[in-house]
């Protein structure tokens, strides 16, 4: 594993950096294998859905990033992944792949992985990552069980609400188990035709919708 880097926030090409509010920032890190299919889709959809709900391109202090356990450093997003994002009206421009580093995990307040293997790899890196690392679908399942009324109101800021949501999900993890081993997996569409990419995009959208609603306190527009 590579050594820990500096503390400066990364600058994402083309997409403006998301500034923190006075109350601080909350970093969400999406992790898959190559960081060219699943995690880019999830990263950019999260940004898109948060901005749509809050009417704030800066995400209210939520900083959303991605990386890959075998990341293709500097690689572009897969063309089919870009098409999936376009289907949802999300921006795919300026993306470059990253290999998962210690510094990414250290700085993340919430790590959402595509599969259980990715989750295990993140946790194995240390940095007290266990309580803030979930598969995406696992986190969705836990979030659905949390009463929104128990979370800080949006007036207190998205960052405080997000921190409370992660604590509540971690507390529930041992009580709400997956019905089967596949329930928490988002399968890799790398090399697959566009229809399979679109099915994965639909899965990610379905999993993200309740998460973003819980994070922001604002349901999706109908």
PDB file of C-alpha atoms in Angstrom:
ATOM      1  CA  UNK A   1       0.000   0.000   0.000  1.00  0.00           C
ATOM      2  CA  UNK A   2       1.275   3.411  -0.848  1.00  0.00           C
ATOM      3  CA  UNK A   3       2.307   5.804   1.869  1.00  0.00           C
ATOM      4  CA  UNK A   4       0.074   8.512   3.201  1.00  0.00           C
ATOM      5  CA  UNK A   5       0.150  11.690   1.111  1.00  0.00           C
ATOM      6  CA  UNK A   6      -0.387  15.337   1.956  1.00  0.00           C
ATOM      7  CA  UNK A   7      -3.494  16.877   3.474  1.00  0.00           C
ATOM      8  CA  UNK A   8      -4.493  19.206   0.620  1.00  0.00           C
ATOM      9  CA  UNK A   9      -7.863  18.520  -0.977  1.00  0.00           C
ATOM     10  CA  UNK A  10      -7.619  17.005  -4.461  1.00  0.00           C
ATOM     11  CA  UNK A  11      -8.628  19.162  -7.424  1.00  0.00           C
ATOM     12  CA  UNK A  12     -10.943  17.340  -9.806  1.00  0.00           C
ATOM     13  CA  UNK A  13     -10.351  18.407 -13.427  1.00  0.00           C
ATOM     14  CA  UNK A  14     -13.116  20.425 -15.119  1.00  0.00           C
ATOM     15  CA  UNK A  15     -15.568  19.931 -12.245  1.00  0.00           C
ATOM     16  CA  UNK A  16     -15.110  22.782  -9.756  1.00  0.00           C
ATOM     17  CA  UNK A  17     -13.897  21.751  -6.311  1.00  0.00           C
ATOM     18  CA  UNK A  18     -16.723  21.523  -3.813  1.00  0.00           C
ATOM     19  CA  UNK A  19     -16.046  24.046  -1.039  1.00  0.00           C
ATOM     20  CA  UNK A  20     -16.813  23.264   2.574  1.00  0.00           C
ATOM     21  CA  UNK A  21     -19.357  25.264   4.539  1.00  0.00           C
ATOM     22  CA  UNK A  22     -18.318  27.022   7.767  1.00  0.00           C
ATOM     23  CA  UNK A  23     -19.407  23.915   9.675  1.00  0.00           C
ATOM     24  CA  UNK A  24     -16.842  21.798   7.835  1.00  0.00           C
ATOM     25  CA  UNK A  25     -17.090  19.236   5.063  1.00  0.00           C
ATOM     26  CA  UNK A  26     -18.236  15.639   4.793  1.00  0.00           C
ATOM     27  CA  UNK A  27     -16.354  13.415   2.350  1.00  0.00           C
ATOM     28  CA  UNK A  28     -18.028  10.486   0.610  1.00  0.00           C
ATOM     29  CA  UNK A  29     -15.677   8.052  -1.125  1.00  0.00           C
ATOM     30  CA  UNK A  30     -17.055   5.549  -3.648  1.00  0.00           C
ATOM     31  CA  UNK A  31     -14.834   2.522  -4.275  1.00  0.00           C
ATOM     32  CA  UNK A  32     -14.855  -0.142  -6.974  1.00  0.00           C
ATOM     33  CA  UNK A  33     -12.097  -2.077  -8.756  1.00  0.00           C
ATOM     34  CA  UNK A  34     -10.801  -0.089 -11.723  1.00  0.00           C
ATOM     35  CA  UNK A  35     -12.467   3.273 -10.985  1.00  0.00           C
ATOM     36  CA  UNK A  36     -13.661   3.479 -14.584  1.00  0.00           C
ATOM     37  CA  UNK A  37     -17.196   2.016 -14.382  1.00  0.00           C
ATOM     38  CA  UNK A  38     -19.129   1.572 -11.126  1.00  0.00           C
ATOM     39  CA  UNK A  39     -17.500   4.096  -8.807  1.00  0.00           C
ATOM     40  CA  UNK A  40     -17.419   6.905 -11.410  1.00  0.00           C
ATOM     41  CA  UNK A  41     -21.118   6.346 -12.086  1.00  0.00           C
ATOM     42  CA  UNK A  42     -21.856   6.364  -8.372  1.00  0.00           C
ATOM     43  CA  UNK A  43     -19.694   9.421  -7.697  1.00  0.00           C
ATOM     44  CA  UNK A  44     -21.199  11.562 -10.420  1.00  0.00           C
ATOM     45  CA  UNK A  45     -24.780  10.414  -9.768  1.00  0.00           C
ATOM     46  CA  UNK A  46     -24.360  11.255  -6.082  1.00  0.00           C
ATOM     47  CA  UNK A  47     -23.143  14.740  -6.940  1.00  0.00           C
ATOM     48  CA  UNK A  48     -25.958  15.205  -9.434  1.00  0.00           C
ATOM     49  CA  UNK A  49     -28.698  14.042  -7.074  1.00  0.00           C
ATOM     50  CA  UNK A  50     -27.384  16.097  -4.146  1.00  0.00           C
ATOM     51  CA  UNK A  51     -27.165  19.249  -6.254  1.00  0.00           C
ATOM     52  CA  UNK A  52     -30.645  18.632  -7.644  1.00  0.00           C
ATOM     53  CA  UNK A  53     -32.177  18.288  -4.188  1.00  0.00           C
ATOM     54  CA  UNK A  54     -30.341  21.183  -2.575  1.00  0.00           C
ATOM     55  CA  UNK A  55     -30.131  23.493  -5.572  1.00  0.00           C
ATOM     56  CA  UNK A  56     -26.467  23.881  -4.637  1.00  0.00           C
ATOM     57  CA  UNK A  57     -23.681  22.758  -7.028  1.00  0.00           C
ATOM     58  CA  UNK A  58     -21.305  22.743  -4.054  1.00  0.00           C
ATOM     59  CA  UNK A  59     -23.381  20.015  -2.380  1.00  0.00           C
ATOM     60  CA  UNK A  60     -23.891  21.864   0.883  1.00  0.00           C
ATOM     61  CA  UNK A  61     -20.475  20.752   2.128  1.00  0.00           C
ATOM     62  CA  UNK A  62     -20.656  17.169   0.805  1.00  0.00           C
ATOM     63  CA  UNK A  63     -17.495  16.317  -1.127  1.00  0.00           C
ATOM     64  CA  UNK A  64     -17.987  13.245  -3.323  1.00  0.00           C
ATOM     65  CA  UNK A  65     -15.016  11.349  -4.761  1.00  0.00           C
ATOM     66  CA  UNK A  66     -14.090   7.863  -5.983  1.00  0.00           C
ATOM     67  CA  UNK A  67     -11.130   5.515  -6.347  1.00  0.00           C
ATOM     68  CA  UNK A  68     -10.385   1.914  -7.310  1.00  0.00           C
ATOM     69  CA  UNK A  69      -8.676  -0.896  -5.438  1.00  0.00           C
ATOM     70  CA  UNK A  70      -6.864  -1.634  -8.706  1.00  0.00           C
ATOM     71  CA  UNK A  71      -7.532   1.823 -10.065  1.00  0.00           C
ATOM     72  CA  UNK A  72      -6.453   2.771 -13.565  1.00  0.00           C
ATOM     73  CA  UNK A  73      -4.607   5.916 -12.498  1.00  0.00           C
ATOM     74  CA  UNK A  74      -5.382   8.760 -14.889  1.00  0.00           C
ATOM     75  CA  UNK A  75      -7.659   6.646 -17.089  1.00  0.00           C
ATOM     76  CA  UNK A  76     -10.889   8.057 -18.523  1.00  0.00           C
ATOM     77  CA  UNK A  77     -14.277   6.740 -17.561  1.00  0.00           C
ATOM     78  CA  UNK A  78     -15.614   3.926 -19.745  1.00  0.00           C
ATOM     79  CA  UNK A  79     -17.695   5.250 -22.646  1.00  0.00           C
ATOM     80  CA  UNK A  80     -20.716   3.193 -21.612  1.00  0.00           C
ATOM     81  CA  UNK A  81     -20.463   4.626 -18.107  1.00  0.00           C
ATOM     82  CA  UNK A  82     -20.551   8.129 -19.583  1.00  0.00           C
ATOM     83  CA  UNK A  83     -23.675   7.163 -21.521  1.00  0.00           C
ATOM     84  CA  UNK A  84     -25.355   5.919 -18.356  1.00  0.00           C
ATOM     85  CA  UNK A  85     -24.617   9.217 -16.632  1.00  0.00           C
ATOM     86  CA  UNK A  86     -26.005  11.125 -19.606  1.00  0.00           C
ATOM     87  CA  UNK A  87     -29.216   9.077 -19.300  1.00  0.00           C
ATOM     88  CA  UNK A  88     -29.662  10.569 -15.821  1.00  0.00           C
ATOM     89  CA  UNK A  89     -28.583  14.066 -16.842  1.00  0.00           C
ATOM     90  CA  UNK A  90     -25.374  13.829 -14.816  1.00  0.00           C
ATOM     91  CA  UNK A  91     -22.026  15.322 -15.825  1.00  0.00           C
ATOM     92  CA  UNK A  92     -19.279  12.851 -16.763  1.00  0.00           C
ATOM     93  CA  UNK A  93     -16.756  15.434 -17.976  1.00  0.00           C
ATOM     94  CA  UNK A  94     -13.242  15.768 -16.614  1.00  0.00           C
ATOM     95  CA  UNK A  95     -13.136  12.421 -14.843  1.00  0.00           C
ATOM     96  CA  UNK A  96      -9.823  10.588 -14.370  1.00  0.00           C
ATOM     97  CA  UNK A  97      -9.365   7.292 -12.559  1.00  0.00           C
ATOM     98  CA  UNK A  98      -7.490   7.006  -9.265  1.00  0.00           C
ATOM     99  CA  UNK A  99      -5.903   4.154  -7.358  1.00  0.00           C
ATOM    100  CA  UNK A 100      -7.169   3.893  -3.790  1.00  0.00           C
ATOM    101  CA  UNK A 101      -4.624   5.320  -1.347  1.00  0.00           C
ATOM    102  CA  UNK A 102      -4.394   5.466   2.418  1.00  0.00           C
ATOM    103  CA  UNK A 103      -5.009   9.210   2.316  1.00  0.00           C
ATOM    104  CA  UNK A 104      -8.358   8.716   0.566  1.00  0.00           C
ATOM    105  CA  UNK A 105      -9.590   6.426   3.328  1.00  0.00           C
ATOM    106  CA  UNK A 106      -8.182   8.599   6.114  1.00  0.00           C
ATOM    107  CA  UNK A 107     -10.014  11.673   4.847  1.00  0.00           C
ATOM    108  CA  UNK A 108     -13.330   9.962   4.050  1.00  0.00           C
ATOM    109  CA  UNK A 109     -16.248  10.298   6.457  1.00  0.00           C
ATOM    110  CA  UNK A 110     -18.205   7.645   4.576  1.00  0.00           C
ATOM    111  CA  UNK A 111     -16.852   4.956   2.237  1.00  0.00           C
ATOM    112  CA  UNK A 112     -19.365   3.209  -0.026  1.00  0.00           C
ATOM    113  CA  UNK A 113     -18.082   0.225  -1.982  1.00  0.00           C
ATOM    114  CA  UNK A 114     -19.477  -1.726  -4.908  1.00  0.00           C
ATOM    115  CA  UNK A 115     -18.953  -5.145  -3.291  1.00  0.00           C
ATOM    116  CA  UNK A 116     -18.187  -6.846   0.003  1.00  0.00           C
ATOM    117  CA  UNK A 117     -14.667  -7.623  -1.230  1.00  0.00           C
ATOM    118  CA  UNK A 118     -14.039  -3.924  -1.785  1.00  0.00           C
ATOM    119  CA  UNK A 119     -15.388  -3.199   1.685  1.00  0.00           C
ATOM    120  CA  UNK A 120     -13.008  -5.772   3.178  1.00  0.00           C
ATOM    121  CA  UNK A 121     -10.067  -4.263   1.302  1.00  0.00           C
ATOM    122  CA  UNK A 122     -10.850  -0.766   2.572  1.00  0.00           C
ATOM    123  CA  UNK A 123     -11.221  -1.980   6.158  1.00  0.00           C
ATOM    124  CA  UNK A 124      -7.976  -3.972   5.890  1.00  0.00           C
ATOM    125  CA  UNK A 125      -6.141  -0.704   5.232  1.00  0.00           C
ATOM    126  CA  UNK A 126      -6.819   0.290   8.824  1.00  0.00           C
ATOM    127  CA  UNK A 127      -7.376   3.940   9.722  1.00  0.00           C
ATOM    128  CA  UNK A 128     -10.396   2.986  11.878  1.00  0.00           C
ATOM    129  CA  UNK A 129     -12.399   2.615   8.661  1.00  0.00           C
ATOM    130  CA  UNK A 130     -14.716  -0.156   9.846  1.00  0.00           C
ATOM    131  CA  UNK A 131     -17.491   2.005  11.294  1.00  0.00           C
ATOM    132  CA  UNK A 132     -17.675   4.258   8.230  1.00  0.00           C
ATOM    133  CA  UNK A 133     -17.287   1.720   5.418  1.00  0.00           C
ATOM    134  CA  UNK A 134     -20.274  -0.068   3.873  1.00  0.00           C
ATOM    135  CA  UNK A 135     -21.229  -1.512   0.548  1.00  0.00           C
ATOM    136  CA  UNK A 136     -23.593   0.867  -1.223  1.00  0.00           C
ATOM    137  CA  UNK A 137     -26.529  -1.536  -1.023  1.00  0.00           C
ATOM    138  CA  UNK A 138     -25.778  -2.359   2.616  1.00  0.00           C
ATOM    139  CA  UNK A 139     -25.850   1.332   3.486  1.00  0.00           C
ATOM    140  CA  UNK A 140     -29.137   1.724   1.606  1.00  0.00           C
ATOM    141  CA  UNK A 141     -30.694  -1.103   3.597  1.00  0.00           C
ATOM    142  CA  UNK A 142     -29.593   0.453   6.878  1.00  0.00           C
ATOM    143  CA  UNK A 143     -30.666   3.965   5.885  1.00  0.00           C
ATOM    144  CA  UNK A 144     -34.170   2.744   5.041  1.00  0.00           C
ATOM    145  CA  UNK A 145     -34.514   1.570   8.663  1.00  0.00           C
ATOM    146  CA  UNK A 146     -33.517   4.925  10.183  1.00  0.00           C
ATOM    147  CA  UNK A 147     -36.304   7.284  11.210  1.00  0.00           C
ATOM    148  CA  UNK A 148     -35.509  10.622   9.494  1.00  0.00           C
ATOM    149  CA  UNK A 149     -36.993  12.421  12.506  1.00  0.00           C
ATOM    150  CA  UNK A 150     -34.051  11.180  14.605  1.00  0.00           C
ATOM    151  CA  UNK A 151     -31.535  12.983  12.352  1.00  0.00           C
ATOM    152  CA  UNK A 152     -30.540  16.643  12.707  1.00  0.00           C
ATOM    153  CA  UNK A 153     -32.764  18.929  10.628  1.00  0.00           C
ATOM    154  CA  UNK A 154     -31.408  20.382   7.424  1.00  0.00           C
ATOM    155  CA  UNK A 155     -31.257  23.776   9.136  1.00  0.00           C
ATOM    156  CA  UNK A 156     -28.337  22.391  11.175  1.00  0.00           C
ATOM    157  CA  UNK A 157     -26.452  21.737   7.951  1.00  0.00           C
ATOM    158  CA  UNK A 158     -26.023  18.765   5.657  1.00  0.00           C
ATOM    159  CA  UNK A 159     -22.651  17.924   7.215  1.00  0.00           C
ATOM    160  CA  UNK A 160     -24.065  17.375  10.713  1.00  0.00           C
ATOM    161  CA  UNK A 161     -26.958  15.402   9.289  1.00  0.00           C
ATOM    162  CA  UNK A 162     -24.570  13.188   7.286  1.00  0.00           C
ATOM    163  CA  UNK A 163     -22.393  12.482  10.306  1.00  0.00           C
ATOM    164  CA  UNK A 164     -25.431  11.469  12.350  1.00  0.00           C
ATOM    165  CA  UNK A 165     -26.652   9.227   9.528  1.00  0.00           C
ATOM    166  CA  UNK A 166     -23.371   7.302   9.415  1.00  0.00           C
ATOM    167  CA  UNK A 167     -23.394   6.822  13.200  1.00  0.00           C
ATOM    168  CA  UNK A 168     -26.970   5.542  13.090  1.00  0.00           C
ATOM    169  CA  UNK A 169     -26.224   3.154  10.220  1.00  0.00           C
ATOM    170  CA  UNK A 170     -23.154   1.755  11.980  1.00  0.00           C
ATOM    171  CA  UNK A 171     -25.224   1.100  15.097  1.00  0.00           C
ATOM    172  CA  UNK A 172     -27.791  -0.872  13.073  1.00  0.00           C
ATOM    173  CA  UNK A 173     -25.363  -2.955  11.046  1.00  0.00           C
ATOM    174  CA  UNK A 174     -25.371  -6.024  13.302  1.00  0.00           C
ATOM    175  CA  UNK A 175     -29.174  -6.066  13.450  1.00  0.00           C
ATOM    176  CA  UNK A 176     -30.117  -5.772   9.781  1.00  0.00           C
ATOM    177  CA  UNK A 177     -28.296  -8.473   7.860  1.00  0.00           C
ATOM    178  CA  UNK A 178     -28.494  -9.003   4.109  1.00  0.00           C
ATOM    179  CA  UNK A 179     -31.032 -11.654   3.041  1.00  0.00           C
ATOM    180  CA  UNK A 180     -28.336 -13.337   0.929  1.00  0.00           C
ATOM    181  CA  UNK A 181     -24.718 -12.850  -0.128  1.00  0.00           C
ATOM    182  CA  UNK A 182     -25.627 -11.209  -3.441  1.00  0.00           C
ATOM    183  CA  UNK A 183     -27.927  -8.588  -1.929  1.00  0.00           C
ATOM    184  CA  UNK A 184     -25.068  -6.205  -1.140  1.00  0.00           C
ATOM    185  CA  UNK A 185     -23.233  -6.536  -4.464  1.00  0.00           C
ATOM    186  CA  UNK A 186     -23.108  -4.250  -7.491  1.00  0.00           C
ATOM    187  CA  UNK A 187     -21.584  -6.382 -10.223  1.00  0.00           C
ATOM    188  CA  UNK A 188     -18.845  -5.166 -12.541  1.00  0.00           C
ATOM    189  CA  UNK A 189     -20.058  -4.179 -16.038  1.00  0.00           C
ATOM    190  CA  UNK A 190     -16.522  -3.694 -17.393  1.00  0.00           C
ATOM    191  CA  UNK A 191     -16.421  -4.903 -21.006  1.00  0.00           C
ATOM    192  CA  UNK A 192     -20.166  -5.547 -21.087  1.00  0.00           C
ATOM    193  CA  UNK A 193     -22.568  -4.091 -23.667  1.00  0.00           C
ATOM    194  CA  UNK A 194     -24.509  -0.899 -22.999  1.00  0.00           C
ATOM    195  CA  UNK A 195     -27.753  -2.618 -21.888  1.00  0.00           C
ATOM    196  CA  UNK A 196     -25.908  -4.263 -18.988  1.00  0.00           C
ATOM    197  CA  UNK A 197     -24.271  -0.952 -18.074  1.00  0.00           C
ATOM    198  CA  UNK A 198     -27.719   0.622 -18.023  1.00  0.00           C
ATOM    199  CA  UNK A 199     -29.035  -2.113 -15.737  1.00  0.00           C
ATOM    200  CA  UNK A 200     -26.141  -1.449 -13.356  1.00  0.00           C
ATOM    201  CA  UNK A 201     -26.872   2.269 -13.579  1.00  0.00           C
ATOM    202  CA  UNK A 202     -30.480   1.563 -12.608  1.00  0.00           C
ATOM    203  CA  UNK A 203     -29.298  -0.517  -9.634  1.00  0.00           C
ATOM    204  CA  UNK A 204     -27.014   2.273  -8.486  1.00  0.00           C
ATOM    205  CA  UNK A 205     -29.771   4.857  -8.904  1.00  0.00           C
ATOM    206  CA  UNK A 206     -32.205   2.735  -6.884  1.00  0.00           C
ATOM    207  CA  UNK A 207     -29.638   2.332  -4.109  1.00  0.00           C
ATOM    208  CA  UNK A 208     -28.558   5.982  -4.100  1.00  0.00           C
ATOM    209  CA  UNK A 209     -32.018   7.566  -4.046  1.00  0.00           C
ATOM    210  CA  UNK A 210     -32.874   6.805  -0.382  1.00  0.00           C
ATOM    211  CA  UNK A 211     -29.290   7.559   0.677  1.00  0.00           C
ATOM    212  CA  UNK A 212     -29.288  11.030  -0.876  1.00  0.00           C
ATOM    213  CA  UNK A 213     -32.766  11.686   0.495  1.00  0.00           C
ATOM    214  CA  UNK A 214     -31.569  10.784   3.985  1.00  0.00           C
ATOM    215  CA  UNK A 215     -28.393  12.840   3.628  1.00  0.00           C
ATOM    216  CA  UNK A 216     -30.167  15.966   2.448  1.00  0.00           C
ATOM    217  CA  UNK A 217     -33.584  15.575   4.042  1.00  0.00           C
ATOM    218  CA  UNK A 218     -35.082  16.342   0.616  1.00  0.00           C
ATOM    219  CA  UNK A 219     -36.872  13.693  -1.498  1.00  0.00           C
ATOM    220  CA  UNK A 220     -36.253  13.373  -5.213  1.00  0.00           C
ATOM    221  CA  UNK A 221     -38.286  15.594  -7.474  1.00  0.00           C
ATOM    222  CA  UNK A 222     -41.148  13.791  -9.155  1.00  0.00           C
TER     223      UNK A 222
END
